[in-house]
Structures are given as C-alpha cells and as structure tokens.
XYZ file of C-alpha atoms in Angstrom:
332
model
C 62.584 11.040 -36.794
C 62.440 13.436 -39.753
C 60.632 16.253 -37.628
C 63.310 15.729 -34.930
C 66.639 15.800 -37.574
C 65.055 18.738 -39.226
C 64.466 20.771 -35.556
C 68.114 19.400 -35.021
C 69.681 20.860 -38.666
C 67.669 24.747 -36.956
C 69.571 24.793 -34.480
C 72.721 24.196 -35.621
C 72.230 27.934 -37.029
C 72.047 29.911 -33.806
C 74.697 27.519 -32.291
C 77.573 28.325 -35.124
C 76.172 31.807 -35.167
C 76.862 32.137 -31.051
C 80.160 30.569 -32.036
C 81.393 33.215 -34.858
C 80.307 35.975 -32.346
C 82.575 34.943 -29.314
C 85.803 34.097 -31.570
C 85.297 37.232 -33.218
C 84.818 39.267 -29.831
C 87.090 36.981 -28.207
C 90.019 37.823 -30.594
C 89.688 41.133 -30.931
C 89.865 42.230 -27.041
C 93.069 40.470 -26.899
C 95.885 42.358 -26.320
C 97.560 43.452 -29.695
C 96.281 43.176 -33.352
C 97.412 41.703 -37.042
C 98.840 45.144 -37.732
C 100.818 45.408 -34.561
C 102.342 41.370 -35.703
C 103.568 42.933 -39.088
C 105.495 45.230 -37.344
C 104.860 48.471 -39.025
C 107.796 51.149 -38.459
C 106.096 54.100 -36.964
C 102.896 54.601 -35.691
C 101.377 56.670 -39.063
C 102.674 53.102 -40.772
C 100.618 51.207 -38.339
C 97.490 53.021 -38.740
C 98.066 53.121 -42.299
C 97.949 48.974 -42.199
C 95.137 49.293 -39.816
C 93.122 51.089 -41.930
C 93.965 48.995 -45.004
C 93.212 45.606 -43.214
C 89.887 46.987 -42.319
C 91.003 47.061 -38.631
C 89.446 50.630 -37.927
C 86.220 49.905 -38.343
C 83.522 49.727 -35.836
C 83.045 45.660 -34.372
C 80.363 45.671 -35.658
C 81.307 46.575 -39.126
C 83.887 44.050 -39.169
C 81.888 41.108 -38.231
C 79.055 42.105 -40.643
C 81.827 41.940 -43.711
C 82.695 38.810 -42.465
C 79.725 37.208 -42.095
C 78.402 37.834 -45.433
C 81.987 36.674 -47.292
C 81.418 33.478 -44.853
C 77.775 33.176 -45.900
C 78.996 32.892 -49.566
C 81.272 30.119 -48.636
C 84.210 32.636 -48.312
C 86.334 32.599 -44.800
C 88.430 35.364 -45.759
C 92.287 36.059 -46.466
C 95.312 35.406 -44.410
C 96.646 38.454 -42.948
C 99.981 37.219 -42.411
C 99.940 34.592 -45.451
C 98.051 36.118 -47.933
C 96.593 33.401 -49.000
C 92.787 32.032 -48.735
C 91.334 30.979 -45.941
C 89.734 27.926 -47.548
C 92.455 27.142 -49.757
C 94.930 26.666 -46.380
C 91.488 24.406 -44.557
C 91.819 22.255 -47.497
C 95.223 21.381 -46.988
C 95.049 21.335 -43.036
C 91.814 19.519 -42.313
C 92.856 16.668 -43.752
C 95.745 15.922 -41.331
C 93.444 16.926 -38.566
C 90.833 14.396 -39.380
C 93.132 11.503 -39.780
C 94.668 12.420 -36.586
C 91.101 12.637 -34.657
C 90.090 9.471 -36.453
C 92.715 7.555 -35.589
C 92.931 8.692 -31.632
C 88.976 7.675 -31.735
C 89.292 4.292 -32.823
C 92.697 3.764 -30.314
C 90.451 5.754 -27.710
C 87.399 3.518 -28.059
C 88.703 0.148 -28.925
C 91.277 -0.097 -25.571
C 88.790 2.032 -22.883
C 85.845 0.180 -23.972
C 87.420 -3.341 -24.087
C 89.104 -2.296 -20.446
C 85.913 -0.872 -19.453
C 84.471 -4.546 -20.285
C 86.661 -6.490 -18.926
C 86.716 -4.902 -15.652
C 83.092 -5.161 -15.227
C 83.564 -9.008 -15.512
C 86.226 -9.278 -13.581
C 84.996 -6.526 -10.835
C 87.339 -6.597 -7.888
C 89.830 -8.380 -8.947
C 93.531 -7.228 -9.652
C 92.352 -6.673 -13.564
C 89.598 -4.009 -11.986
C 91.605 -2.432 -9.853
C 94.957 -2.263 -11.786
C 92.198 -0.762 -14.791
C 90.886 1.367 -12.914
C 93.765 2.933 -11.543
C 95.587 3.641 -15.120
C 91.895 4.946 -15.920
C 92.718 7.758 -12.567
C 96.407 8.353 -13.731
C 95.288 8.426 -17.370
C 92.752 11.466 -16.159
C 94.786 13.422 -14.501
C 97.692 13.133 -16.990
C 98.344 16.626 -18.839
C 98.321 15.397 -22.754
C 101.333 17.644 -23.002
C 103.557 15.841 -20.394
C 102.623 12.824 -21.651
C 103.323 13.772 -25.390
C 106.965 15.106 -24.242
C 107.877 12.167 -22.549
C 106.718 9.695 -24.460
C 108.551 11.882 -27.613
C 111.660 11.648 -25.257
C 111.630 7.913 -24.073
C 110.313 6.119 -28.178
C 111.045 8.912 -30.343
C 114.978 10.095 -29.030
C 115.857 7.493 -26.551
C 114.811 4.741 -28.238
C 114.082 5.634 -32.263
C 111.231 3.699 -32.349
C 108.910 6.302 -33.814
C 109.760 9.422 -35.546
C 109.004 12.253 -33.209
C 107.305 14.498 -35.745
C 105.855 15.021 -39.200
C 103.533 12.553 -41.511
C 106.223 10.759 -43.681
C 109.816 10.773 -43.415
C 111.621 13.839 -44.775
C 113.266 11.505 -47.997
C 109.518 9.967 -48.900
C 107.091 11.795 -50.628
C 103.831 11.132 -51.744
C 101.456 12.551 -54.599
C 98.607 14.724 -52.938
C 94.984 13.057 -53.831
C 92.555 13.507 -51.170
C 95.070 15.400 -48.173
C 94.937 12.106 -45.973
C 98.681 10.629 -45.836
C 97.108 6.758 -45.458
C 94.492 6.888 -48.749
C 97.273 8.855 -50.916
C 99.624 6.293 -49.543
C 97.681 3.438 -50.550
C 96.665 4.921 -54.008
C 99.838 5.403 -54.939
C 100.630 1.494 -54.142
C 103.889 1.659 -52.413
C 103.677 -0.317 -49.486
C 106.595 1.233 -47.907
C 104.834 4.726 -47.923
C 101.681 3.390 -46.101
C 103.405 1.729 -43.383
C 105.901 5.103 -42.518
C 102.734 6.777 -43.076
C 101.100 4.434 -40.305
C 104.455 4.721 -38.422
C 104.394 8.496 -38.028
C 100.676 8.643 -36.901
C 101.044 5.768 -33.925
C 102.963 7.828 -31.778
C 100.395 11.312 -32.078
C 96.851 9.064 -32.325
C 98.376 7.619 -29.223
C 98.807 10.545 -26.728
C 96.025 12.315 -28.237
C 93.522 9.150 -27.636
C 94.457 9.274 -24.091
C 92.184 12.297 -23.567
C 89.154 10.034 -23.822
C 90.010 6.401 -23.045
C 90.052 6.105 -19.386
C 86.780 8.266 -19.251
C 85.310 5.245 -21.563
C 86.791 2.489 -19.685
C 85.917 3.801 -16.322
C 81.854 4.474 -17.626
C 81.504 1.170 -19.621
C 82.557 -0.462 -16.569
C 79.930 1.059 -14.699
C 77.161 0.918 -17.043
C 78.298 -2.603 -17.712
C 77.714 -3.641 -14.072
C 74.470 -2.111 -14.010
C 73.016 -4.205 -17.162
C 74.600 -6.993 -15.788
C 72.702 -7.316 -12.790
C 69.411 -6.786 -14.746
C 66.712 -9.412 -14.674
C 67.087 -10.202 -18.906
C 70.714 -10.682 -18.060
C 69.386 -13.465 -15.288
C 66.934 -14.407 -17.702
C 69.255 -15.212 -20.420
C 72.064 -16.997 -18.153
C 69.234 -19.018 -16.780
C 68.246 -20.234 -20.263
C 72.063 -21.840 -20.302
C 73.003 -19.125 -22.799
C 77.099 -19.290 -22.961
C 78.838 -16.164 -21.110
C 79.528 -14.786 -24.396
C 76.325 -14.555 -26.150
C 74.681 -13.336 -22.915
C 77.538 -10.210 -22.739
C 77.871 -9.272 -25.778
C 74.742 -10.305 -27.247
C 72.067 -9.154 -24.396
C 74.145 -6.668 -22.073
C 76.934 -5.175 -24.214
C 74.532 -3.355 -26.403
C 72.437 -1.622 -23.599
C 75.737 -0.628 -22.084
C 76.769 0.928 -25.169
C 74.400 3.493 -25.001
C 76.221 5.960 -22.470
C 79.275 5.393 -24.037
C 77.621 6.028 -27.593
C 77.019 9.588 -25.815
C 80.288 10.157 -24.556
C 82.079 9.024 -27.399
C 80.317 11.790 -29.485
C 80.763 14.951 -26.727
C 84.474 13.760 -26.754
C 84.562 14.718 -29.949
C 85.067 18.452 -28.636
C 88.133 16.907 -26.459
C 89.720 15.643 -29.148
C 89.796 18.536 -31.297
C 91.131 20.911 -28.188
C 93.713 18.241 -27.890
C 95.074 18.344 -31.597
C 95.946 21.628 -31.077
C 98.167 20.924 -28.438
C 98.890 16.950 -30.266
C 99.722 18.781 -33.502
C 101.868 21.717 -31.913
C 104.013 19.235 -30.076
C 104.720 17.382 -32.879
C 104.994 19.411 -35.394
C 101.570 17.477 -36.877
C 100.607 20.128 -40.241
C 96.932 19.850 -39.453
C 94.540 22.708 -37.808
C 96.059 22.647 -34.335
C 99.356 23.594 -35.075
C 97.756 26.069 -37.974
C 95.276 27.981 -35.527
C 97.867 28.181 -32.381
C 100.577 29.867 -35.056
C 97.465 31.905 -36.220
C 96.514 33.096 -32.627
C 99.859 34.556 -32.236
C 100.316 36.707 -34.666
C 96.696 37.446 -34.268
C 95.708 36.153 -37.813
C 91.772 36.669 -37.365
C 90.624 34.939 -40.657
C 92.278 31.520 -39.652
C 91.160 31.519 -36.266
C 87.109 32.388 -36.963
C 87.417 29.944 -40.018
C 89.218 27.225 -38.037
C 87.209 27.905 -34.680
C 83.919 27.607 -37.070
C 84.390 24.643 -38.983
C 85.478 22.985 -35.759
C 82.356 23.715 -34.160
C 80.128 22.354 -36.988
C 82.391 19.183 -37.250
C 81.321 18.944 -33.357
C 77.797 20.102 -33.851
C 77.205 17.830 -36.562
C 78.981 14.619 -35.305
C 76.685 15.151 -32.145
C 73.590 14.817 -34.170
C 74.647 11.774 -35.218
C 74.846 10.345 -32.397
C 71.525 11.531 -31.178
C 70.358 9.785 -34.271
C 72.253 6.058 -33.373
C 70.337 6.261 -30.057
C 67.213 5.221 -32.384
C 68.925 2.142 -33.734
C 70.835 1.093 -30.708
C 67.974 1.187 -28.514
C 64.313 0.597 -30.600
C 62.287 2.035 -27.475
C 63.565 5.477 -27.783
C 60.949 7.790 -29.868
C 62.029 11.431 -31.029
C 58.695 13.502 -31.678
C-alpha cells in the first residue's frame, strides 16, 4: 500500500504540470489579452502596459516566471485587482468547498438511497418512476434548472433567497471562510440556520449533476450482487432482508459507486462555476468566470491548478478506500 500511495503522490507531478501547461497555452491563444481589458488609450499606451505586465515576452518566458513564483508557493498578482493571488484563494475556496460538500452529501445520500430502492423494488412503479427522473435529471442543463428553480422558490414563492451566503442585514465574524463553522462559532443560532437557508437552494441544483448517475449505477450494481450466490446463501440462513442488503450486498455494491463518486468530483467543480455565477455564490466559480473575461491570467492558472489537485488528490483517496471496502483487492 505504501509503494502504491507513494507511485500515486509521482504522478500527481506530471499530471498538475500537463495541467499548468494547457491553461497557460489555453489562455493565451484566446482572442484578446489583460492589457487590451484595461483599456489603454492608444496603441503606444497598450504596448506600454504590455510590456510592463510582462505580456511581450516569449511563451515560454512567461510560463517559466510563473512556474518558479508557483513553485515557491506564489500564484502571482491580479492583473485587474492587484491583489495576490493566494490572498483572493483564501477567501474564495472556502465558499467553493462548502458548496461542493454540501451538493456531495445531497448528491449521494438521495441517488444512492433511489439507486437502492429501485433495485429492490425492480419493475415496479418505484423503478420505473426512479429511473425516469434519473433520464430527465441527465439530460437537464444545471443552468435551466438553476433559473427556474431561482424563479419558481426564490421570486415566486420566497422560500429561499435567490443569492448570496447570509442575508444582506446579518453578518458574521470571518474564522475559517466557511459560512456554517463561523456561524456556529459565533453561537447565534439564527446565523447558522440563514446560513443553511442560503446554501439549500445552490447544493441543490448543483448536486443534480451527479445524483441520477448514482442512482441509476447503484441500481445496477445492486441487482447484480443481489443475485449472487452469498446473497442466496445468507437469505437461506433466515437472515432478515435487512441484514442480508445492507449487511452482505450493500457493501459490494458500493464499490462502483465509491469510484464514481470520486471522478464526479471533476463534475462538481465545472458545475460551481456555472452554480456560483448564477447565484451570485462568492466562491471560485463565479471568481474564475469574472477572471476569464477580462483575461486575468494569474486567477485562472491559480484557480484551474488548485482545482486540479483538489481532483487529483480526492481521486487517490478513493483508490485508497477500495482497500478497506473490499479486503481482496492488493495494490503492489
């Protein structure tokens, strides 16, 4: 297990490497720069910022500086803001986190309890009614779905506030950058639950990107362990229904899904940024989509890279479950 974490941890470094090299590439043949988004006056002004930015140098040039800075633990200055890359990630990740964390455990909790209870109840109005919000729930654009559900709870209806972390009279002392633990340190009920309030509505539409791919493939792998001879075996015994699902089948089902859950990961993050933008949620999605329009380099590689780590990292942890979920599996 060591040898295999430690071959793991290697790679990781030619992975975020590949990663740095297409967001830099990828920014810079877009059309326009962070010069041109200042709006110089003339074009002797815009070189002039060019040139001062460090915009004029070779590719090549450029990504060296910035790799070393980022090498040092430094991702660069704003363009636009001024301000320190990592200084702006410390506020923003936070939000982003809590967001992700939240959509997970809505994401996981309802698709794998639907994916469950479908498999027991295959064919029947349950299944099919499951499986057919699991269909509609796949080919539903997040941002439709974020739009109408802003228009039908948030302005119809009032029942959630359609944007933001707390509500604009409330404030909270900054601790840690997550609105629930500062909330609860600061032992005011009342902030926690509008805290809670504002993030139902976001964890929500966002959690929809992965819960009907989790019911639909615990359903499946659940009717495959299901018809297994232990699963015969243990009914056979006079085990009750419950022990021999959840004790016997539920945790070789799991083990897909344990898979899944961690390459969703990536899904959730692409859909903050368009979670966040929508509603106005201060975390990196809304940050790095402001940033890509006025071409803000620094932000982007700095978001785009701690992203991918988050995702790189979270991955190896799965990997690393597989050993306890399932005692036969070996890494050499």
């Amino acid at each position: 297990m060591r040898s295999y974490i430690l071959k793991r941890l290697l790679m990781v470094l030619p992975i975020l490497w590949g990663v740095s090299v297409v967001t830099f590439v990828m920014m810079r043949v877009l059309p326009g720069d962070a010069a041109m988004a200042l709006v110089a006056d003339t074009p002797a002004d815009l070189e002039r910022l060019r040139a001062s930015l460090g915009l004029d140098r070779p590719l090549h040039v450029q990504y060296g500086i910035w790799l070393w800075h980022v090498l040092q633990g430094d991702l660069g200055t704003s363009i636009i803001n001024r301000t320190p890359v990592m200084d702006e990630l410390r506020q923003r990740l936070p939000a982003t986190i809590e967001i992700v964390i939240a959509s997970m455990l809505i994401g996981v909790t309802i698709g794998v309890s639907i994916g469950i209870i479908s498999a027991l109840r295959r064919n029947s109005w349950i299944d099919v009614l499951s499986m057919f919000g699991a269909l509609v729930g796949v080919s539903m654009p997040i941002y439709w779905l974020a739009l109408v559900l802003i228009y039908a709870l948030a302005v119809n209806r009032s029942i959630f506030p359609p944007s933001a972390r707390l509500d604009a009279d409330l404030t909270v002392v900054r601790h840690t950058g997550f609105m629930l633990v500062d909330t609860l340190i600061s032992g005011n009920p009342r902030l926690f639950f509008n805290a809670v309030w504002h993030l139902i509505l976001p964890a929500t539409v966002l959690s929809t990107t992965i819960m009907p791919i989790l019911a639909r493939l615990t359903r499946s792998s659940m009717l495959e362990v299901l018809r297994q001879d232990y699963v015969r075996t243990a009914r056979a015994k006079g085990l009750k229904e419950g022990a021999v699902v959840f004790r016997h089948a539920l945790k070789n089902a799991l083990l897909p899904v344990v898979t899944v859950i961690g390459l969703q990961l990536g899904s959730l993050l692409g859909g903050a940024l368009l979670t966040e933008t929508i509603f106005s949620w201060p975390g990196m999605g809304l940050w790095t989509y402001r940033a890509i329009l006025s071409r803000d380099y620094p932000i982007v590689q700095g978001a785009v890279l701690i992203s991918a780590t988050i995702y790189v990292f979270v991955n190896l942890i799965v990997d690393i479950s597989y050993a306890y979920l399932d005692p036969r599996i070996r890494y050499h």
